[in-house]
Coordinates of C-alpha atoms in Angstrom, one line a residue:
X1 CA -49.2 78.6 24.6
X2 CA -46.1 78.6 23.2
X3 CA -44.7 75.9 24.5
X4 CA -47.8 74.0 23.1
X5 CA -47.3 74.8 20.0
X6 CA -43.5 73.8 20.1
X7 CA -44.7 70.5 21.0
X8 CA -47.1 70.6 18.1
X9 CA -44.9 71.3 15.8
X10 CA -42.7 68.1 16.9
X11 CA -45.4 65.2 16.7
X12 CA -45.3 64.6 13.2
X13 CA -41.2 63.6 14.1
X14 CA -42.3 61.8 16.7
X15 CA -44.6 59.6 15.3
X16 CA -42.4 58.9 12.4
X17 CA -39.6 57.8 15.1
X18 CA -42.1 55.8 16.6
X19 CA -43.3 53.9 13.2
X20 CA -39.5 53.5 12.4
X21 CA -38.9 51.5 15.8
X22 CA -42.2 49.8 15.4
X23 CA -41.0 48.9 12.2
X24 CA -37.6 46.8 13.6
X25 CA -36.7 43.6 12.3
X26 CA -36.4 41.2 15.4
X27 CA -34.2 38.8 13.6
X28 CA -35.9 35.2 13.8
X29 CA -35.2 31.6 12.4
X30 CA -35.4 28.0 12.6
X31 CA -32.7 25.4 12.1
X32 CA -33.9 21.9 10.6
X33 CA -31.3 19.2 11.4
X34 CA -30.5 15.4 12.6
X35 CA -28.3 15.0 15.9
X36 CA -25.4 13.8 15.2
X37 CA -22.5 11.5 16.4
X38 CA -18.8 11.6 15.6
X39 CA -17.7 8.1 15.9
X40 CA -13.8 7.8 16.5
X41 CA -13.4 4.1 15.7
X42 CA -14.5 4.5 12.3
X43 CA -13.2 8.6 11.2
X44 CA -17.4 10.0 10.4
X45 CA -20.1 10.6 11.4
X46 CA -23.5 8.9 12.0
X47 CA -26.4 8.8 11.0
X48 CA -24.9 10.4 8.0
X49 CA -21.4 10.7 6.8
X50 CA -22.2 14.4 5.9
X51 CA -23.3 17.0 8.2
X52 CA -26.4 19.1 6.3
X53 CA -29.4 20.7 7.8
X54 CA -31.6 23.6 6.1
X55 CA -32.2 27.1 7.9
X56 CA -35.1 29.5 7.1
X57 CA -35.2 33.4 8.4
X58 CA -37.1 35.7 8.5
X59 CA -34.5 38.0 6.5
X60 CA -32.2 37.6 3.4
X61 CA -29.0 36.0 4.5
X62 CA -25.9 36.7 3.0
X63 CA -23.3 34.4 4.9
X64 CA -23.6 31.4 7.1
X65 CA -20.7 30.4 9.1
X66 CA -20.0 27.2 10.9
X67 CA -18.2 26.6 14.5
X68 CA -17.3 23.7 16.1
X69 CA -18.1 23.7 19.6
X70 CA -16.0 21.6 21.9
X71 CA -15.7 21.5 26.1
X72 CA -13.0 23.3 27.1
X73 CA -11.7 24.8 24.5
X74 CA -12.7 28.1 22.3
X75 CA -15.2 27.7 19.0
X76 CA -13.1 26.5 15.9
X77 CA -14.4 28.0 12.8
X78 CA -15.1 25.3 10.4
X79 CA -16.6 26.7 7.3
X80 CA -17.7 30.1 5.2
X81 CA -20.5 30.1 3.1
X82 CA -20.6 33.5 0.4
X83 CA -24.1 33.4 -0.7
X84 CA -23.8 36.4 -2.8
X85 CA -26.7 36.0 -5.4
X86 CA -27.5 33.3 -3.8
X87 CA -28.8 34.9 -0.9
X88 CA -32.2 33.8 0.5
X89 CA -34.6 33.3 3.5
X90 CA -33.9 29.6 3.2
X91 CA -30.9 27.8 2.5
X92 CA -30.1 24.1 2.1
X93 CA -26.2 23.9 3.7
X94 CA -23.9 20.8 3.7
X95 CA -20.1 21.2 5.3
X96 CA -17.7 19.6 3.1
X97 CA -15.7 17.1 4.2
X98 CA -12.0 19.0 4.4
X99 CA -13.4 21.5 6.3
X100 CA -13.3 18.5 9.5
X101 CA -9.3 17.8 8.3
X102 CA -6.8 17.9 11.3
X103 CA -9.5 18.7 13.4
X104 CA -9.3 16.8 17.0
X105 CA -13.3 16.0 17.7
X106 CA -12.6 15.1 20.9
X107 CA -15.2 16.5 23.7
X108 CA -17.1 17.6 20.5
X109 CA -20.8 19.5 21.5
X110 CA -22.1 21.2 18.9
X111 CA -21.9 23.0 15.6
X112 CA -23.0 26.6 15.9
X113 CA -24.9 27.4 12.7
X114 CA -24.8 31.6 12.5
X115 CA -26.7 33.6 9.6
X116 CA -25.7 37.1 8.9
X117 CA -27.7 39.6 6.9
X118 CA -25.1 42.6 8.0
X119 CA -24.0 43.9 11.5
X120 CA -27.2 44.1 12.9
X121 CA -29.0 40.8 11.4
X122 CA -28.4 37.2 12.2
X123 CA -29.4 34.0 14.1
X124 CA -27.2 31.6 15.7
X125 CA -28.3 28.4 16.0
X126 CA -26.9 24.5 17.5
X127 CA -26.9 21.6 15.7
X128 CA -25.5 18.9 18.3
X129 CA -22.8 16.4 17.4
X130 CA -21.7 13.7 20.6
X131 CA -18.1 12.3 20.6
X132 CA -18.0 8.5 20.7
X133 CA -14.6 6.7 21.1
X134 CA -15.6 3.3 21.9
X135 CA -13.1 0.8 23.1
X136 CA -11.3 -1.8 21.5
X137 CA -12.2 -5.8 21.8
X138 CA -10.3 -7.7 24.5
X139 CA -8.9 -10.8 23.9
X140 CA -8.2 -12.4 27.9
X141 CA -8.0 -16.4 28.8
X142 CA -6.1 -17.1 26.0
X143 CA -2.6 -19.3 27.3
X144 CA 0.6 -18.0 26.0
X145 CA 1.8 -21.1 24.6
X146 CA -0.1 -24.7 23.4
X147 CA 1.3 -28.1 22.4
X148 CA -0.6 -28.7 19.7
X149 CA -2.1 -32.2 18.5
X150 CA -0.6 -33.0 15.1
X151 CA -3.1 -35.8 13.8
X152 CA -6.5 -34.3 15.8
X153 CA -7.7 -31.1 16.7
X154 CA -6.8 -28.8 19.1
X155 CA -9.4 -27.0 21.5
X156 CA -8.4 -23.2 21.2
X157 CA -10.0 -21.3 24.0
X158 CA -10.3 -17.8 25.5
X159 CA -12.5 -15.0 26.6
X160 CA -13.7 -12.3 24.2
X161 CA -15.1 -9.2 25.1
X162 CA -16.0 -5.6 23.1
X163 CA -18.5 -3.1 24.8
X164 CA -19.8 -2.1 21.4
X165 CA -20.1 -5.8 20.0
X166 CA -18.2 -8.4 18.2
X167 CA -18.3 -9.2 14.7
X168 CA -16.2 -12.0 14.4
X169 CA -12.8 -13.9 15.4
X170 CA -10.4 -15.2 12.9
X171 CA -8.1 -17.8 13.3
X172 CA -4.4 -17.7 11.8
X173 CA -1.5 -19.9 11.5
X174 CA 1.8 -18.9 9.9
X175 CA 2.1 -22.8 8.6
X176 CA 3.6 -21.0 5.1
X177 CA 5.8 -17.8 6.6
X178 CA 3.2 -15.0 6.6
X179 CA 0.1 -15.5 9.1
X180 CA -2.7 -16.5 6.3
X181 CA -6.5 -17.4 7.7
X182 CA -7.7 -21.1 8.7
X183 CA -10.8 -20.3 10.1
X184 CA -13.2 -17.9 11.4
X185 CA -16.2 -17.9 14.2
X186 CA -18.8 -15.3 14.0
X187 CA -19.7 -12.8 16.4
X188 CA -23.0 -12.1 15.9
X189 CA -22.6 -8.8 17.6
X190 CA -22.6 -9.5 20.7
X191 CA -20.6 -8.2 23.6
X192 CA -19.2 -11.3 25.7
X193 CA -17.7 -14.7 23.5
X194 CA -16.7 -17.6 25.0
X195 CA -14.1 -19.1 22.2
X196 CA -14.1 -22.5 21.6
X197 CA -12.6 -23.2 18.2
X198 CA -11.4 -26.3 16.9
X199 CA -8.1 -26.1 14.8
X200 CA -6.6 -28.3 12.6
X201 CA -2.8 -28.5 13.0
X202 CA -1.0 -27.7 9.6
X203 CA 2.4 -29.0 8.7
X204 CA 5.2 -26.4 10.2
X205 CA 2.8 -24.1 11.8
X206 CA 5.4 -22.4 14.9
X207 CA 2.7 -20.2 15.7
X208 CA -1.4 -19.5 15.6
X209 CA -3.2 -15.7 15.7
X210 CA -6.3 -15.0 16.9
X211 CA -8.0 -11.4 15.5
X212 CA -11.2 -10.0 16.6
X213 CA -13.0 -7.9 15.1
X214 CA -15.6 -5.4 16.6
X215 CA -19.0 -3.8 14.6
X216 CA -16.9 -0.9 13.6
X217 CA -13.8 -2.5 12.3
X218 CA -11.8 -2.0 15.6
X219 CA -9.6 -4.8 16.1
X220 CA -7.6 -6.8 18.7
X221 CA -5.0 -9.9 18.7
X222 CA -3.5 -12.3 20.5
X223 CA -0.5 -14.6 19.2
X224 CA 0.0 -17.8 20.6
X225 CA 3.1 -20.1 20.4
X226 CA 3.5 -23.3 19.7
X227 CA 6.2 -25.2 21.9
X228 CA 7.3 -29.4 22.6
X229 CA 6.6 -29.8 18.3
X230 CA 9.0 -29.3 15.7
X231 CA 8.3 -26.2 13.6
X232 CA 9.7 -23.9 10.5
X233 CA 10.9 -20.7 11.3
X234 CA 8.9 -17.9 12.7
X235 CA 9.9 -14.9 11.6
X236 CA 8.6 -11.2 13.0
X237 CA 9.6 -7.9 11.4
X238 CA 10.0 -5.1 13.9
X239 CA 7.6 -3.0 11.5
X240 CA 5.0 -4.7 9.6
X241 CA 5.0 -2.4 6.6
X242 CA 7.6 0.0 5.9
X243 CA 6.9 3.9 5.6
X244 CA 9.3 5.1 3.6
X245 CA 9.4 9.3 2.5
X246 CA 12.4 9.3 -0.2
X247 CA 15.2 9.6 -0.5
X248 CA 16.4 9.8 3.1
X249 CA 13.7 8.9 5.3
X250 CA 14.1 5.1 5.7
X251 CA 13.3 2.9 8.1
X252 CA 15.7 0.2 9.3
X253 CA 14.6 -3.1 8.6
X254 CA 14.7 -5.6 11.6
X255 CA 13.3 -8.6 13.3
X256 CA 13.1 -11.5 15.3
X257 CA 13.1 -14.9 13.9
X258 CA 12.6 -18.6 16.1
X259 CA 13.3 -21.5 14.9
X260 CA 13.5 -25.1 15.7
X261 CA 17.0 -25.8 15.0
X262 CA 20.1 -24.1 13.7
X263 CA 19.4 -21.3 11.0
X264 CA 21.1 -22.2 8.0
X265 CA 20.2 -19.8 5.7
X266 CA 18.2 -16.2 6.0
X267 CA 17.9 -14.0 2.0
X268 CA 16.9 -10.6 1.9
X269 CA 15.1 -9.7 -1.4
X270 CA 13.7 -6.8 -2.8
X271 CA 9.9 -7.3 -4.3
X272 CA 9.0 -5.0 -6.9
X273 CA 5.6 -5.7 -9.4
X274 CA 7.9 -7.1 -11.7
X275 CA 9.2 -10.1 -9.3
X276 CA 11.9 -10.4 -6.6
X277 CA 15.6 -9.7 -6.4
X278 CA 18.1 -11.1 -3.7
X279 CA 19.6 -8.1 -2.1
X280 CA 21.7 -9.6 0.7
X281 CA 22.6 -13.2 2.2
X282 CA 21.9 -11.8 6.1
X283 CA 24.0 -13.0 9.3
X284 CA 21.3 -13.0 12.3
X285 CA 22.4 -13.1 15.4
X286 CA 22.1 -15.6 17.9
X287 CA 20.1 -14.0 20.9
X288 CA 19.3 -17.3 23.1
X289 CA 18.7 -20.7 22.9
X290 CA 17.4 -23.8 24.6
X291 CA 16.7 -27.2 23.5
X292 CA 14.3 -27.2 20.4
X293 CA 14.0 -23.2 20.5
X294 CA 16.5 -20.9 19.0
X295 CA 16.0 -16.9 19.3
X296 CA 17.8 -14.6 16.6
X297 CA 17.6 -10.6 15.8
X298 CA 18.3 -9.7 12.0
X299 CA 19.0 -6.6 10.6
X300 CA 18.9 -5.7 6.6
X301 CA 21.3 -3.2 5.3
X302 CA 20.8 -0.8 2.8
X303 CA 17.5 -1.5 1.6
X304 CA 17.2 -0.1 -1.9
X305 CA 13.6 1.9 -1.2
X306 CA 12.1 3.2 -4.0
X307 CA 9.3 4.2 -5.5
X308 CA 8.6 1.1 -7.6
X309 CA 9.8 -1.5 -4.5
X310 CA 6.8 -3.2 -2.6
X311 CA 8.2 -4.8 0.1
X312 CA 11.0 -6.7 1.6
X313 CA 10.9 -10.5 1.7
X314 CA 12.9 -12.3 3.9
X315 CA 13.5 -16.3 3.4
X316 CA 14.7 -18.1 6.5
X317 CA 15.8 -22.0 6.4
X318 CA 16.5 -24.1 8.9
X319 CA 16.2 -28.2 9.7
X320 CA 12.8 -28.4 9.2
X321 CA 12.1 -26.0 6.3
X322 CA 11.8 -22.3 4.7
X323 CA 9.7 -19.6 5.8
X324 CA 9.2 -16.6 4.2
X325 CA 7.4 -13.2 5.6
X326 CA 6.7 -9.9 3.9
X327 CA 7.1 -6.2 5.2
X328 CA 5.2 -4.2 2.7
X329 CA 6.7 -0.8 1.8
X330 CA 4.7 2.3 1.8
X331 CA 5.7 5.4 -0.3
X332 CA 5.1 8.1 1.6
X333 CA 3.6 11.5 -0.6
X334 CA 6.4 13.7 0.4
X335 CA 10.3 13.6 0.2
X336 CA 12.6 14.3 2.9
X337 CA 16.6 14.9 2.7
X338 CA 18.9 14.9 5.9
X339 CA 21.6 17.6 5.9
X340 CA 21.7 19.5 2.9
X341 CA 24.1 22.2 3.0
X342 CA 23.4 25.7 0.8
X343 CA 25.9 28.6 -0.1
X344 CA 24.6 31.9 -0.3
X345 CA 24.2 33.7 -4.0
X346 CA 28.2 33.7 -4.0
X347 CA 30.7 36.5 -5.2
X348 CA 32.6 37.6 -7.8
X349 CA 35.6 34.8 -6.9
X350 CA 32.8 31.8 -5.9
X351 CA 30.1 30.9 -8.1
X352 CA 27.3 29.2 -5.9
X353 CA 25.9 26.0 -7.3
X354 CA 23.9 25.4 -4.1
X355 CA 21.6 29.3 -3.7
X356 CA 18.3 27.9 -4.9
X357 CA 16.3 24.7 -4.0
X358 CA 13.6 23.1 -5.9
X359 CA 13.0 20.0 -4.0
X360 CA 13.3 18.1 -7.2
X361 CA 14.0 14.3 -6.0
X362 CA 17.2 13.6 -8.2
X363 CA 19.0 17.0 -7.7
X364 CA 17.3 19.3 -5.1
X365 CA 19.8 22.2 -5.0
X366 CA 20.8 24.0 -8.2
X367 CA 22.8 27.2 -8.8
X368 CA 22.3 29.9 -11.3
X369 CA 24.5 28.5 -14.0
X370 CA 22.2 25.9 -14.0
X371 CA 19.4 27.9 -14.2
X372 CA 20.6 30.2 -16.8
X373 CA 21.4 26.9 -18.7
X374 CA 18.2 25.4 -18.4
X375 CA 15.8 28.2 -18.0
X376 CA 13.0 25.6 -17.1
X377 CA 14.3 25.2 -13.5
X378 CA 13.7 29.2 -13.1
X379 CA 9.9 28.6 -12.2
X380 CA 10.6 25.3 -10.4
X381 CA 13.0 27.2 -7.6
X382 CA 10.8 27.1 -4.2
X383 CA 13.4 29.4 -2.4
X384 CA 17.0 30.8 -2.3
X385 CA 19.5 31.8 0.0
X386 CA 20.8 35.5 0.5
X387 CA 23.3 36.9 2.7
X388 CA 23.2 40.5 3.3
X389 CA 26.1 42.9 4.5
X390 CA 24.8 43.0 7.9
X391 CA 25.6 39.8 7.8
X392 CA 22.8 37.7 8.5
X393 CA 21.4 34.9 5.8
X394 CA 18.4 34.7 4.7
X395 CA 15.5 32.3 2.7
X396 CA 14.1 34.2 -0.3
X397 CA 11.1 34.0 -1.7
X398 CA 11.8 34.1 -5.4
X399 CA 8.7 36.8 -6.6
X400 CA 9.8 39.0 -3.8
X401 CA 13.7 39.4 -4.5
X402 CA 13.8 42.7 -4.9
X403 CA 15.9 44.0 -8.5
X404 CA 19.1 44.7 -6.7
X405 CA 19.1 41.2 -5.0
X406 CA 18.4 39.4 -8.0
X407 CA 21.6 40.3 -9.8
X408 CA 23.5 39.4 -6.9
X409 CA 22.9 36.2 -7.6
X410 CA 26.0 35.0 -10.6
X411 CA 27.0 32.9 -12.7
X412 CA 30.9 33.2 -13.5
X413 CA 30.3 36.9 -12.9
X414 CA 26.9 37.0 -15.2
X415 CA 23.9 37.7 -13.7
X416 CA 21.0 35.1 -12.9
X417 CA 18.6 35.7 -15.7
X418 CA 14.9 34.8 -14.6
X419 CA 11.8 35.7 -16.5
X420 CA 10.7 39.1 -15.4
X421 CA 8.9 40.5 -13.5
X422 CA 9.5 37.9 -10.8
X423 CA 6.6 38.7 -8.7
X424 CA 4.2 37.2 -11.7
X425 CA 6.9 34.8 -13.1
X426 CA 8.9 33.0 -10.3
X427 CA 7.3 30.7 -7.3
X428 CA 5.3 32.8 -4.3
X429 CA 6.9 31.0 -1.3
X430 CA 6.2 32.0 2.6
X431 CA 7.8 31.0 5.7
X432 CA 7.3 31.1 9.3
X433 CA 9.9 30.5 11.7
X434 CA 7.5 28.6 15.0
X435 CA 7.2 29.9 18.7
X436 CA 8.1 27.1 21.4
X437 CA 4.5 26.5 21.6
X438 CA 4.2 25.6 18.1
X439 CA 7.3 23.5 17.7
X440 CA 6.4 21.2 20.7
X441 CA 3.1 20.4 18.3
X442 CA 5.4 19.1 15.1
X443 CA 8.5 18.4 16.4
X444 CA 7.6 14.8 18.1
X445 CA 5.6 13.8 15.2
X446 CA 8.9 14.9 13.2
X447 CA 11.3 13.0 15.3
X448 CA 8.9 9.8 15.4
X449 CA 8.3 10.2 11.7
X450 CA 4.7 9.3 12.6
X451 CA 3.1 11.5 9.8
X452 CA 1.6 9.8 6.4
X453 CA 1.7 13.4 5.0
X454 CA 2.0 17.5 5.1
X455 CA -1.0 18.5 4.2
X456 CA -2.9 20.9 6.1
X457 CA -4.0 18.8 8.7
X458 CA -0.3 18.5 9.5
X459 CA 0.4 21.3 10.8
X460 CA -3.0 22.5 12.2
X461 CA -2.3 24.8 15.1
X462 CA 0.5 26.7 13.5
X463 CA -0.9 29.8 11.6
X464 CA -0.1 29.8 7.6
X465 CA 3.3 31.1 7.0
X466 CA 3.9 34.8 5.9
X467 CA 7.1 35.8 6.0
X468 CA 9.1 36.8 2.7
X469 CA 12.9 36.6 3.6
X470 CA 13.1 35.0 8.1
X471 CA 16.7 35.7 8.4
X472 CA 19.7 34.4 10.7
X473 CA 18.5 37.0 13.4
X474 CA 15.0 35.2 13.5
X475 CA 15.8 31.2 13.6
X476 CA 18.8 29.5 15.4
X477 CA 20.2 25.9 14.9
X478 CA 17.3 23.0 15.3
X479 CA 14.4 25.8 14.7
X480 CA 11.7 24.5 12.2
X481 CA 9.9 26.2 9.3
X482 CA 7.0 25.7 7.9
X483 CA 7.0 27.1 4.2
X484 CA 4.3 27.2 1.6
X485 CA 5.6 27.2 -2.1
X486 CA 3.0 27.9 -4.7
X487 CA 3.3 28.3 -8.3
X488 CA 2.2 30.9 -10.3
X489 CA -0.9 28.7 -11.3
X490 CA -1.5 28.4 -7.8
X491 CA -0.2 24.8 -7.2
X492 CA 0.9 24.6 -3.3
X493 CA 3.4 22.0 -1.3
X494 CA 4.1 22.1 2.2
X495 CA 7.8 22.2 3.4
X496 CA 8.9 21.7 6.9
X497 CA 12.4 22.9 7.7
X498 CA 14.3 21.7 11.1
X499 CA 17.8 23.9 10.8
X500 CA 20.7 22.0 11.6
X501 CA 23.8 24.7 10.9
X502 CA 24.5 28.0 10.4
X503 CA 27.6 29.7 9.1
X504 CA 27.6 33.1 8.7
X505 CA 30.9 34.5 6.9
X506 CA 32.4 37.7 7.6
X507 CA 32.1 40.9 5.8
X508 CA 33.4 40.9 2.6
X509 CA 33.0 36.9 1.9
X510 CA 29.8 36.8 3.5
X511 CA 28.3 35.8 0.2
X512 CA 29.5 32.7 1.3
X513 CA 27.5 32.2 4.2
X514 CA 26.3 28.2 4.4
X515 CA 23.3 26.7 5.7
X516 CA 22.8 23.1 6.7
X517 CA 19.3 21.7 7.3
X518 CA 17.1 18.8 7.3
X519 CA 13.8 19.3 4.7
X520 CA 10.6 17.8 3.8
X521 CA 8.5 18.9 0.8
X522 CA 5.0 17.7 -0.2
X523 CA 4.9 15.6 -3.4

């Protein structure tokens, strides 16, 4: 009996327990989106440039996070979205377009799509995106070289091919120095051409280029010499258009040129908006020669690059006439120096003039005379450098020096004199010295120079820098760095840092202490 009555007593718990897990939310939703495809050839997507869908839940959701799903490799978050008041059973979503920068969509699957209430809420759900990397056009069947009629026409022929379809095929000559168009044939889109154009000799032509074109822009070329006729000059730059990151990262400037006869002359000039300018009277040299064909390799010394020049003309005479061809210059949004050397903050005998750097393109390193004298530059210094008594140098990040550093840092024996407190006045710069792993992802780029900027995308697959003071302990000659510099109004510039020396100095000099590196700072 009284064991009933125990059990009595407990029902009304019971059934509450019971009504509570009745009354469980089994999370539910729906996901309303197009398939999508990433196509390589043209950098978006399709059918859309923008990838957007709408979810609805059956709960309020608070976040919604993207993923990019790829084969082979882990989920890449994409994209946060806080909706804070916003939050709702149904939201519209749309990923903005940097959150795809420096992201390799190869073997792309999917986007994952997951809606969070709290820890115990969410769906997950897929929109699918496909890779597509279609091929290039082919250009086959076309003869290396054609004596061309000089009163008629002359039947150019070949075979053209693209798998995704061809939009057209234009015809060049170089009859005036540059290769400028004479005719063009129309694809129609599809995938196989048999070329059959009829071209119209121009006076000097030395060579003739055919271009094809594919439905998404891809193209593919085949140039084609002219022999057995007399000819101007033909003259080919090594580079095509110059990428230039001031004021140390220049290209050379080379080429080939063929000619008839005998060169006579070959002018260098620099182009700027404003007109042209010889800049040298260049020697080429004589490579090979048989009769009616001469083969020469120029080179232009120091090219004046800079930020106003456009590109670099070169004028070639020979027997039969002048040429001219262009290598356009391309400013590239970021400076690089080679070898700067800095001293640490200096003693009471040696003033430093080279402690702090501020990337600024006329005078990059500065010393605290110079700041104290112009108290503009305080704010504009990205980073110093420090040696300690261990000894080992440091970087500094200029709103984390702590008091006692900063007045280690003289002038003639007075004390740097920055607006205080640092931490809210002075730049907010972090570095990160990279593993192996990471340096084998920038360095070949950084040899090649094959980057058209630092931003983000850059250096994806290094984590953000966020390191205060890496000292001599942590890097070694030819480490890199990357280093973020942002101001207080939250302006940022990438810097990548290859190390090229270190000196440390003995105890007591070891204020001193040089570094010698190569650098390159966002614009």
């Amino acid at each position: 009996m009284k064991s009933l009555l125990k059990l009595l007593s407990l029902l009304p718990l019971l059934l509450l327990v019971m009504c509570k897990k009745k009354d469980t939310l089994i999370p539910e939703g729906t996901l309303t989106a197009k398939d999508y495809v990433y196509n390589n050839a043209i950098k978006r997507f399709e059918p859309d440039e923008t990838v957007s869908g709408s979810l609805s839940a059956n709960f309020e959701m608070r976040t919604v996070y993207y993923y990019l799903q790829r084969q082979g490799k882990t989920d890449t978050l994409l994209q946060i979205d806080f909706l804070r008041n916003d939050a709702s059973s149904n939201y519209e979503f749309a990923l903005k377009s940097e959150s795809w920068s420096g992201v390799n969509m190869n073997g792309s699957k999917g986007l994952k799509v997951l809606a969070v209430r709290d820890n115990n809420t969410s769906i997950e759900k897929i929109i699918a995106i496909n890779y597509f990397d279609p091929a290039a056009p082919v250009v086959g069947e076309v003869p290396e070289t054609i004596t061309p009629n000089l009163t008629g026409v002359t039947a150019i022929t070949g075979k053209i091919t693209s798998p995704t379809g061809i939009a057209k095929v234009d015809i060049f000559d170089n009859a005036n120095g540059d290769f400028e168009l004479v005719g063009t044939v129309p694809g129609n889109n599809a995938k196989d051409l048999q070329l059959n154009y009829q071209y119209e000799y121009n006076d000097g032509a030395g060579q003739l280029k055919i271009e094809v074109t594919d439905i998404y822009g891809l193209k593919a070329e085949k140039v084609v010499q002219f022999v057995n006729i007399p000819f101007k000059p033909v003259i080919t730059f090594a580079s095509t258009t110059l990428k230039v990151a001031l004021p140390d990262g220049t290209p050379e400037v080379k080429g080939t040129i063929k000619s008839f006869t005998a060169l006579t002359t070959v002018n260098a000039y620099v182009v700027t908006a404003g007109g042209s300018t010889l800049h040298q009277v260049v020697t080429p040299e004589l490579e090979n020669s048989v009769p009616n064909e001469f083969n020469y390799s120029f080179t232009v010394t120091s090219f004046p690059f800079a930020e106003n020049v456009t590109s670099c003309r070169l004028e070639v005479t020979d027997a039969t006439g002048t040429s001219t061809a262009n290598a356009n210059v391309q400013i590239l949004p970021y400076y690089y120096w080679k070898n700067l050397t800095m001293m640490a903050q200096g003693n009471a005998t040696t003033t430093s003039s080279t402690c702090f750097f501020t990337g600024d393109l006329a005078d990059p390193l500065i010393g605290p005379c110079d700041a104290n004298a112009n108290p503009e530059l305080h704010t504009k210094i990205d980073f110093a450098i420090f040696t300690n008594s261990t000894p080992l140098l440091a970087f500094q990040n200029p709103s984390n020096i702590s008091s006692g550093t900063l007045t280690t840092f003289k002038c003639n024996g007075t004390n740097w004199d920055p607006p205080l407190p640092n931490a809210t006045t002075l730049m907010k710069t972090t570095f990160r010295v990279l593993t192996d792993a990471q340096d084998a992802l920038l360095r070949p780029r950084l040899e090649a120079m094959s980057m058209d900027d630092l931003s983000d995308a850059f250096f994806t697959g290094v984590q953000a820098p966020t390191a205060s003071a890496p000292n001599s302990g942590t890097f070694r000659e030819n480490s890199l760095l990357y280093v973020k510099a942002v101001t207080q109004a939250g302006v940022t510039k990438n810097i990548l840092i290859r190390v090229v020396n270190v000196n440390v100095v003995a105890v007591p000099n070891q204020a001193t202490s040089t570094i010698t590196f190569d650098i390159l700072k966002q614009k």
